[in-house]
Coordinates of C-alpha atoms in Angstrom, one line a residue:
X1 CA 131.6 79.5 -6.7
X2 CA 133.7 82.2 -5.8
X3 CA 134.5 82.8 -2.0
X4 CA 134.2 86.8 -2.5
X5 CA 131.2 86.3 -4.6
X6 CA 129.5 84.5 -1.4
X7 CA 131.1 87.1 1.1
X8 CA 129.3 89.7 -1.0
X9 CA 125.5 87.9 -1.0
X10 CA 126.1 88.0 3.1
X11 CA 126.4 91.8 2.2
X12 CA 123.4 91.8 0.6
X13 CA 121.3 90.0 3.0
X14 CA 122.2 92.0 5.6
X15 CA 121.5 95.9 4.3
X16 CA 118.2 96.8 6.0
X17 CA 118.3 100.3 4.8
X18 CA 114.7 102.2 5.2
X19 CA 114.3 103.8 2.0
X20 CA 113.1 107.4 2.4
X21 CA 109.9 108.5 0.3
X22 CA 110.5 109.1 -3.6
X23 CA 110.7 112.5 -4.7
X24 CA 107.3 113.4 -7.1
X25 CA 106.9 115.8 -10.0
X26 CA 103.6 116.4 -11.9
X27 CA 105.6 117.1 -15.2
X28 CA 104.1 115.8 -17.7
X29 CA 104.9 115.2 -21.4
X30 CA 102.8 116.2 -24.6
X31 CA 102.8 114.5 -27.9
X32 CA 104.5 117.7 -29.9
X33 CA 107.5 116.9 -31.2
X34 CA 110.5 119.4 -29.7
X35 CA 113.2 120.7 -32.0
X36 CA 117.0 120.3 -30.1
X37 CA 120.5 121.0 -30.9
X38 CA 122.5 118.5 -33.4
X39 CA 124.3 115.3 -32.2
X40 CA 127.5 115.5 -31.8
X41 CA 129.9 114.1 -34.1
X42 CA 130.3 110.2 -33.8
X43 CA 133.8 109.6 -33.6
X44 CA 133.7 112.5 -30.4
X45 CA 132.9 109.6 -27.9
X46 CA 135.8 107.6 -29.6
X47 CA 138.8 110.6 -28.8
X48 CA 140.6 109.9 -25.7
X49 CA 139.5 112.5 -23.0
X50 CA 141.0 113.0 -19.4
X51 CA 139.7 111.0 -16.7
X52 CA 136.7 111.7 -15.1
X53 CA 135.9 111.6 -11.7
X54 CA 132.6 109.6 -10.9
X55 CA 129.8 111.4 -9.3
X56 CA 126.6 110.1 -7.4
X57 CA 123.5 109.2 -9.7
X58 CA 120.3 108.1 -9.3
X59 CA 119.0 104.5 -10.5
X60 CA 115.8 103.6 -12.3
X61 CA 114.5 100.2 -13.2
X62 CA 110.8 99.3 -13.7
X63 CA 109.3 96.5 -11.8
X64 CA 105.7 95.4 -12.0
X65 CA 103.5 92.5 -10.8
X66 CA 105.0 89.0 -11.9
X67 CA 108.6 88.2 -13.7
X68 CA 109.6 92.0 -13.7
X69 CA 110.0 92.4 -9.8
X70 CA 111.5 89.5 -9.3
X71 CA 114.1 90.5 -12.0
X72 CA 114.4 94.3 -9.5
X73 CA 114.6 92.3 -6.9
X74 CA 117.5 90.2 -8.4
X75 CA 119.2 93.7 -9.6
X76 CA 119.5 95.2 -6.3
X77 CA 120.7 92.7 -4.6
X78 CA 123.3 92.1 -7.0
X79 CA 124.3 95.8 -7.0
X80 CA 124.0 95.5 -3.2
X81 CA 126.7 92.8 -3.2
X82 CA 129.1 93.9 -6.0
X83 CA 128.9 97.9 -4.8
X84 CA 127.8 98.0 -1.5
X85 CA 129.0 101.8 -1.4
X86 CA 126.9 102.8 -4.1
X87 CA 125.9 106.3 -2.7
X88 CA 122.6 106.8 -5.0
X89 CA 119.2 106.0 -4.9
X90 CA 117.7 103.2 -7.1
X91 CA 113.8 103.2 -8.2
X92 CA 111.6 100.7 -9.0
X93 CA 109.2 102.3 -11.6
X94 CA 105.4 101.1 -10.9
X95 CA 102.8 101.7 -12.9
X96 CA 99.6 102.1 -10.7
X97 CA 95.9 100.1 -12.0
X98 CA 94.3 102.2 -14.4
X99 CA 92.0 101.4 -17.4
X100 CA 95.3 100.9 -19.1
X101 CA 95.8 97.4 -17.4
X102 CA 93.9 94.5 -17.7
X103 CA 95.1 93.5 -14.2
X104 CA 96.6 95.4 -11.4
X105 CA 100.3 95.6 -12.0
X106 CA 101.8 96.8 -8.4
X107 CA 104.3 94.5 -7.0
X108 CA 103.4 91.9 -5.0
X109 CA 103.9 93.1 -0.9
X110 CA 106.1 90.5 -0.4
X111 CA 108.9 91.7 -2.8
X112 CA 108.2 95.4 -2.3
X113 CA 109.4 94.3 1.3
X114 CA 112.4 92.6 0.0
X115 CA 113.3 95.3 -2.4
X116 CA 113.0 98.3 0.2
X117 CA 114.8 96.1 2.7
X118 CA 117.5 96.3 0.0
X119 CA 117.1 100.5 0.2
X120 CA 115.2 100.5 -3.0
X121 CA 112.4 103.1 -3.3
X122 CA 108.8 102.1 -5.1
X123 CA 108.3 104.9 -7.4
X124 CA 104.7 104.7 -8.7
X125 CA 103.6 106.2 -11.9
X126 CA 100.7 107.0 -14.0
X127 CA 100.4 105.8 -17.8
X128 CA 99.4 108.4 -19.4
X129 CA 99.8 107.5 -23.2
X130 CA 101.3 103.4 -23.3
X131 CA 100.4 100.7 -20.9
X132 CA 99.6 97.1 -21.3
X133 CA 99.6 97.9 -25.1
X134 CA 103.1 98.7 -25.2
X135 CA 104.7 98.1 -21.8
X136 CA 108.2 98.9 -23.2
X137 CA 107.2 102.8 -22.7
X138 CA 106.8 102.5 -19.1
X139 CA 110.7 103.3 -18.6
X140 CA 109.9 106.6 -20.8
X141 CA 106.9 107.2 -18.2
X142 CA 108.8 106.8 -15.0
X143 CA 111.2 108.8 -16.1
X144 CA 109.1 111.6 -15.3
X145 CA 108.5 111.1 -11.8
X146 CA 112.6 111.2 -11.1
X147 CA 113.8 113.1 -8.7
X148 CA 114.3 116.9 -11.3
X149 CA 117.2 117.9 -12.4
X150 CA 118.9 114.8 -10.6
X151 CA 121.7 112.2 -13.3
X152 CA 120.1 109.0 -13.9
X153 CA 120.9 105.6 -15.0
X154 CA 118.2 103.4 -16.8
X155 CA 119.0 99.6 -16.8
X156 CA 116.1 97.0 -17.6
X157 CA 115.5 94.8 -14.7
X158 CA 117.1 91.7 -16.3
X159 CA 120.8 93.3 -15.6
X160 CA 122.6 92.3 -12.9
X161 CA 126.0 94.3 -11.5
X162 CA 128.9 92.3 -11.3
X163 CA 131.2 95.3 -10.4
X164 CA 131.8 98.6 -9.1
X165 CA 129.1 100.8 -10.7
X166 CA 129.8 104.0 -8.6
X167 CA 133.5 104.1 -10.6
X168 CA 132.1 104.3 -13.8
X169 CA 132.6 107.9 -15.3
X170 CA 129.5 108.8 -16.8
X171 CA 129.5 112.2 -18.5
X172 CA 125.8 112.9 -18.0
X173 CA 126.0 115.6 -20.2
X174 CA 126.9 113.7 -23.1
X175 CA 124.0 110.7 -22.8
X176 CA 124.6 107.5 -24.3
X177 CA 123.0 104.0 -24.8
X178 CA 123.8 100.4 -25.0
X179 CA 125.6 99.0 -28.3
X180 CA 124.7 95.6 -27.2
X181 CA 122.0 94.9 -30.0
X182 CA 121.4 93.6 -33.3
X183 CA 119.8 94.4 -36.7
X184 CA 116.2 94.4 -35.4
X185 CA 115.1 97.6 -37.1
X186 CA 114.3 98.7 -39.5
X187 CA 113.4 95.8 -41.2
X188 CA 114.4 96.5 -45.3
X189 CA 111.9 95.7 -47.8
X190 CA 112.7 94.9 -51.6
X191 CA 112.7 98.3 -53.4
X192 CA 111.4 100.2 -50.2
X193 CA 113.7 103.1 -48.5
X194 CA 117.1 102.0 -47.5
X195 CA 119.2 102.5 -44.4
X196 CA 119.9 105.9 -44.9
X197 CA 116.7 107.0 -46.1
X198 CA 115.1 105.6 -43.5
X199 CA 116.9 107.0 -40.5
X200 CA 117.2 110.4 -42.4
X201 CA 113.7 111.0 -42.5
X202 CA 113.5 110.6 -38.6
X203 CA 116.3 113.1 -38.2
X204 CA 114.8 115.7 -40.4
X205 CA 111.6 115.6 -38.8
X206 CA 113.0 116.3 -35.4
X207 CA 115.7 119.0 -37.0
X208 CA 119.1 116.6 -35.8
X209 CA 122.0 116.2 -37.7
X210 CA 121.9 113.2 -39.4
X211 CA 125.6 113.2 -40.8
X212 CA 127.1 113.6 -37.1
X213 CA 125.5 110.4 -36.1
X214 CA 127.3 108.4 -39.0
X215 CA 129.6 105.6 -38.2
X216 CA 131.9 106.6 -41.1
X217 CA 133.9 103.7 -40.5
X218 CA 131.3 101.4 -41.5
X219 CA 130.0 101.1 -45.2
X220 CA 127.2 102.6 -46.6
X221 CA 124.0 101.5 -46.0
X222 CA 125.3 98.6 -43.3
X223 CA 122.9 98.8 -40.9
X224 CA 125.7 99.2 -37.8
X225 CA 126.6 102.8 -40.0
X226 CA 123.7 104.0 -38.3
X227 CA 123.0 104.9 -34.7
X228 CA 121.2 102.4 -33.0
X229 CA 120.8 100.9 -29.4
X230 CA 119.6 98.2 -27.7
X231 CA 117.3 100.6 -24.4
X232 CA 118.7 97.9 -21.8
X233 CA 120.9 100.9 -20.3
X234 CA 121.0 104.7 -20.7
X235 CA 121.5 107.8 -19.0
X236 CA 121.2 111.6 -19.2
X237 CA 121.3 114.7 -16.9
X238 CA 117.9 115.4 -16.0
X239 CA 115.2 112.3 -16.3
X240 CA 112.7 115.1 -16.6
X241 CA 114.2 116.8 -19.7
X242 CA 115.3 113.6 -20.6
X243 CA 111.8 111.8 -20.5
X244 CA 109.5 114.6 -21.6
X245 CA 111.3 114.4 -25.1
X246 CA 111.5 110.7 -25.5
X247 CA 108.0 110.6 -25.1
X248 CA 107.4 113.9 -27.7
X249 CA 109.6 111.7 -30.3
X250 CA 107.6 108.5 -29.3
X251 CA 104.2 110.0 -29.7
X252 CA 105.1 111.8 -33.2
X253 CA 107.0 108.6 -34.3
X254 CA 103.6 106.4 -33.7
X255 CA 101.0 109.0 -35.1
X256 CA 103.1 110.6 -37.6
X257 CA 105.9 109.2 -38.8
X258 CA 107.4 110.0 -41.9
X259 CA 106.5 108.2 -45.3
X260 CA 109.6 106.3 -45.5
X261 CA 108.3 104.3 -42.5
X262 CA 105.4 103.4 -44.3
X263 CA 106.6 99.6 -44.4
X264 CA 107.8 99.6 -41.2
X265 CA 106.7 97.8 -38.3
X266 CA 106.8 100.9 -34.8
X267 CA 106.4 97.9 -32.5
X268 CA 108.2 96.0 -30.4
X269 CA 110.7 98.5 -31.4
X270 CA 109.3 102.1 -31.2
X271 CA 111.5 103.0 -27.5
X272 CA 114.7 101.9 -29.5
X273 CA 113.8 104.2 -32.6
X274 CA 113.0 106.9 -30.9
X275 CA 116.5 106.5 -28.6
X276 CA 119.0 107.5 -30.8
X277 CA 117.4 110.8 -32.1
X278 CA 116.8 112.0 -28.0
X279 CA 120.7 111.2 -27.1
X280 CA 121.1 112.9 -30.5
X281 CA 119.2 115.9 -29.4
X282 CA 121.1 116.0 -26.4
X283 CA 124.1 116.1 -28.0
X284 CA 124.9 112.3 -27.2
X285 CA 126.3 109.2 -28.9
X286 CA 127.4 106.0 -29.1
X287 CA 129.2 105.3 -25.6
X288 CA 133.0 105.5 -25.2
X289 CA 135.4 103.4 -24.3
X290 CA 135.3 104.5 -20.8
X291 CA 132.0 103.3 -20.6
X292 CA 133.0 99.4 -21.6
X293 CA 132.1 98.0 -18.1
X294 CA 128.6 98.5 -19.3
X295 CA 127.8 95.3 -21.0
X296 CA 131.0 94.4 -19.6
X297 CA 132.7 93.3 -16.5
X298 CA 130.2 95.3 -14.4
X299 CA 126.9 95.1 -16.0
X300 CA 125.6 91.9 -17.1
X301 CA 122.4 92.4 -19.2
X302 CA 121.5 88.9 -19.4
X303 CA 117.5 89.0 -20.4
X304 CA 116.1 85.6 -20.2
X305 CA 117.0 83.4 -18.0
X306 CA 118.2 80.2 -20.5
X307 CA 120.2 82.3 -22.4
X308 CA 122.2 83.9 -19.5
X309 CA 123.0 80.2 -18.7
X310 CA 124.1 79.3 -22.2
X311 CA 126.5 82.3 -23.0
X312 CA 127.2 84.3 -19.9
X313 CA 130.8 84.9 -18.8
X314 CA 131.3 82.0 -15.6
X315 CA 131.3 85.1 -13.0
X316 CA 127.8 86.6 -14.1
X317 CA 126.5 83.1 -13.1
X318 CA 128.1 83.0 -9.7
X319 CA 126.6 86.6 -9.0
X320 CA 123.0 85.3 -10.4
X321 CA 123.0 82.0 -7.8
X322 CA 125.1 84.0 -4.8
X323 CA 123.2 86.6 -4.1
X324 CA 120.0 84.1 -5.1
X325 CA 121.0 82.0 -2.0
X326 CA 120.7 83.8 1.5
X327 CA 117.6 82.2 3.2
X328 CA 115.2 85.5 3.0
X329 CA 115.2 85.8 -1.2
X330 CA 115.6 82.1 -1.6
X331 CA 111.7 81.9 -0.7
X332 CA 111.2 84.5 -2.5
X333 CA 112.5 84.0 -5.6
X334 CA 111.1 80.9 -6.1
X335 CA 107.4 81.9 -6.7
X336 CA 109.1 82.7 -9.7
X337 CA 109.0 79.2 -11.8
X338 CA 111.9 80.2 -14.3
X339 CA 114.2 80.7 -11.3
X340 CA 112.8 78.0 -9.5
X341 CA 113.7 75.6 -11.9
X342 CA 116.6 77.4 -13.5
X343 CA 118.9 78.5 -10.1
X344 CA 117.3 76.3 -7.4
X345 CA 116.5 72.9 -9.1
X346 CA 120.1 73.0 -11.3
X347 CA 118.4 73.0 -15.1
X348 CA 120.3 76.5 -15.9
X349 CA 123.6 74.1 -15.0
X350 CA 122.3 71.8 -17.5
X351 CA 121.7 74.6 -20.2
X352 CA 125.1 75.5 -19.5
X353 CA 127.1 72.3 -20.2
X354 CA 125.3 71.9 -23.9
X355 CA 127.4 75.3 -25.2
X356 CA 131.1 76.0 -25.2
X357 CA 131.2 80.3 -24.5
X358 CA 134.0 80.2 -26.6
X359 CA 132.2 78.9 -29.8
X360 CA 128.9 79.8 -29.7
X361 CA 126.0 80.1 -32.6
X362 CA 126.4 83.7 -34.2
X363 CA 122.7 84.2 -34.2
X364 CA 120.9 84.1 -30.8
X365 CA 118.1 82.3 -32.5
X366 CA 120.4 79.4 -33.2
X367 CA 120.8 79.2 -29.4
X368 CA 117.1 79.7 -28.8
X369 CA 116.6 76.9 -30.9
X370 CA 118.7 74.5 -29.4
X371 CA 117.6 75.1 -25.4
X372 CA 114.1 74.7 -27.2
X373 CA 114.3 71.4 -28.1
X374 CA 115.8 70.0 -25.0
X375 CA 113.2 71.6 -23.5
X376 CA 114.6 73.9 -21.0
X377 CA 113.4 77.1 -22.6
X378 CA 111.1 79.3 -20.2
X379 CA 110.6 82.8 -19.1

C-alpha cells in the first residue's frame, strides 16, 4: 500500500472538527409538473472553454440505518484523507421514522459520532412522497433541506474520493450527471415505442428540447444517442430549485406519464428518468471533459463491495483499506459483515486475484456471476 495513501488515513483519523448545526428550509415540493427553459445543445459541454477557477460547494450524501452509513462513513473519511482542504460542508441526508418506514432508519449513535468527528453534518429530513417504497428518492427529498441558494454536489454513499475534489471546476450553472451507466432504461419491447419515441414523449410533456439533448454522433435509435445518467453524482446551483423540480418530474413521471411508457417499468429506475429532463431544464448536459476526474482519478463510484475488488483501478483499493485501518473506524466498520469479511478478513484480496482489470467481462453480470459461484458475493 502506498506510503501517502497511509500518511493521508493518519489525516483522517485525526480531524475532530465539531460540525455546526445544518441549515433548515421548510420548502417543500408539489407534484405539478413545472415548464423550464430548453437544454442546451449537446455537443456545448464538448467545446473547449477557458479554465475555470473552483469555488466552495456544499456536499450531500444520504446515509440511513445499516449498509448506507457505513458507506458515509467510508466517503468522508476518504475525502478527509485525499482533500483535507476541502472548504465545504458535507451532509448526510436522514430520513426521520415516519409511517413511511417499517423500521426506524436514523443512523446508529455510534457512526453519527464517527461521521461528525469527521465534520460531517446529520441533516434530517421528512419523506414526504417516497420512503421505504422507493428509497432511491430520498437524495431528491434531502435536497430540500440544503442550505438555499448554496452549489451542491450529490454523490451516492458508495463513492469514495481518491483525489483533489475542491479543484474540480464545476460550472454549477450548467448541471451535469454521471455517464457512468448502462442500458438499463427503457427497456424496448417488440413493436412498442422506440428510443426516440420514448424519450420524446417525456420531453414534450415537460416543454424541453428534445433535439438539443441528442448525441448526434451516435446512430439513431442507439440507446447512448439519448441523454441518460447513472444518479451516482450530480450537481446544480441551488439544491432547492434543484430538488423542488426533480421531485415535480418524479411525481408526474409516476402518476402520469405519457402513453409511450405504457410498457415501461418507472422502478428501480424512475430518479434516473426523471435526471436528464431536470439538468435539461436547467439548461445542463452530459458532463465535459473537465469534469473526467469524476468517475475518474478522483471519484471512485465503486457500489458493492465485490465488484470494487474485481475491477477497481489498484489505488481505489489502497484508499478503501487505508483510511479503513486507523484503530477508531476499524471497530466500527466491522459491524458491517461485507466489510468485515471483505477489508478486514482478506476475501475482497481473494476476489481480486480471480480478474485481470485489463481484460475483464464486458457485461457486469458476467462478473457478478463469477464472484457468485466462488461464493464471495455479499452486500
Amino acid at each position: 500500500m502506498a506510503k501517502s495513501a497511509k500518511k493521508q488515513a493518519k489525516s483522517a483519523n485525526s480531524i475532530q472538527t465539531e460540525a455546526p448545526a445544518p441549515t433548515k428550509n421548510a420548502a417543500k415540493s408539489t407534484p405539478k409538473a413545472t415548464k423550464a427553459k430548453p437544454a442546451s445543445k449537446p455537443n456545448a459541454s464538448k467545446l473547449k472553454k477557458p479554465a475555470q477557477k473552483s469555488i466552495a460547494f456544499n456536499i450531500l450524501l444520504i446515509g440511513q440505518a445499516g449498509r448506507l452509513s457505513y458507506e458515509a462513513l467510508l466517503f468522508v473519511a476518504s475525502l478527509r484523507s485525499a482533500d483535507p482542504d476541502f472548504k465545504g460542508r458535507v451532509f448526510i441526508g436522514e430520513p426521520q421514522p415516519s409511517e413511511r418506514w417499517p423500521h426506524d432508519p436514523r443512523i446508529r449513535p455510534v457512526v453519527r459520532e464517527a461521521l461528525e468527528s469527521l465534520g460531517a453534518e446529520i441533516l434530517p429530513f421528512q419523506n414526504q412522497h417516497f420512503g421505504a417504497s422507493y428509497p432511491n428518492a430520498n437524495k431528491i427529498e434531502a435536497l430540500m433541506e440544503m442550505p438555499k441558494g448554496e452549489p451542491f454536489v450529490f454523490f451516492d454513499s458508495d463513492t469514495v474520493i481518491t483525489g483533489k475534489l475542491s479543484e474540480i471546476p464545476f460550472d454549477f450553472d450548467q448541471p451535469a450527471a454521471s455517464m457512468r451507466r448502462e442500458n438499463t432504461w427503457p427497456n424496448l419491447e417488440l413493436y412498442g415505442p422506440g428510443y426516440s419515441e420514448t424519450w420524446k414523449s417525456l420531453y414534450d410533456k415537460f416543454g424541453l428540447d428534445f433535439d438539443a439533448s441528442l448525441d448526434l454522433s451516435q446512430p439513431d435509435e442507439h440507446w447512448e444517442r439519448y441523454m441518460y445518467f447513472n444518479a451516482g453524482w450530480f450537481f446544480g446551483a441551488c439544491p432547492h430549485a434543484f430538488g423542488t423540480r426533480f421531485m415535480d418530474y418524479a411525481l408526474a413521471i409516476r402518476d402520469d406519464a405519457p402513453d409511450a411508457l405504457v410498457c415501461q417499468e418507472k422502478f428501480p429506475w424512475l430518479d434516473q428518468i426523471a435526471l436528464p429532463l431536470v439538468i435539461a431544464s436547467f439548461g445542463g448536459g452530459r458532463p465535459g471533459p473537465e469534469l473526467g476526474g469524476l468517475d475518474g482519478d478522483v471519484t471512485c463510484h465503486w457500489r458493492i463491495l465485490p465488484l470494487a475488488y474485481a475491477r477497481e483501478a489498484d489505488a481505489v483499493i489502497d484508499v478503501i483499506e487505508t483510511v479503513t485501518s486507523p484503530n477508531k473506524l476499524k471497530k466500527i466498520f466491522k459491524e458491517y459483515e461485507p466489510m468485515l469479511r471483505m477489508i478486514y478478513q482478506g476475501r475482497g484480496q481473494k476476489v481480486r486475484a480471480m480478474f485481470d482489470r485489463e481484460n475483464l467481462p464486458r457485461r457486469e453480470q458476467m462478473i457478478r456471476n463469477r464472484i457468485k459461484r466462488e461464493g464471495f458475493w455479499m452486500r
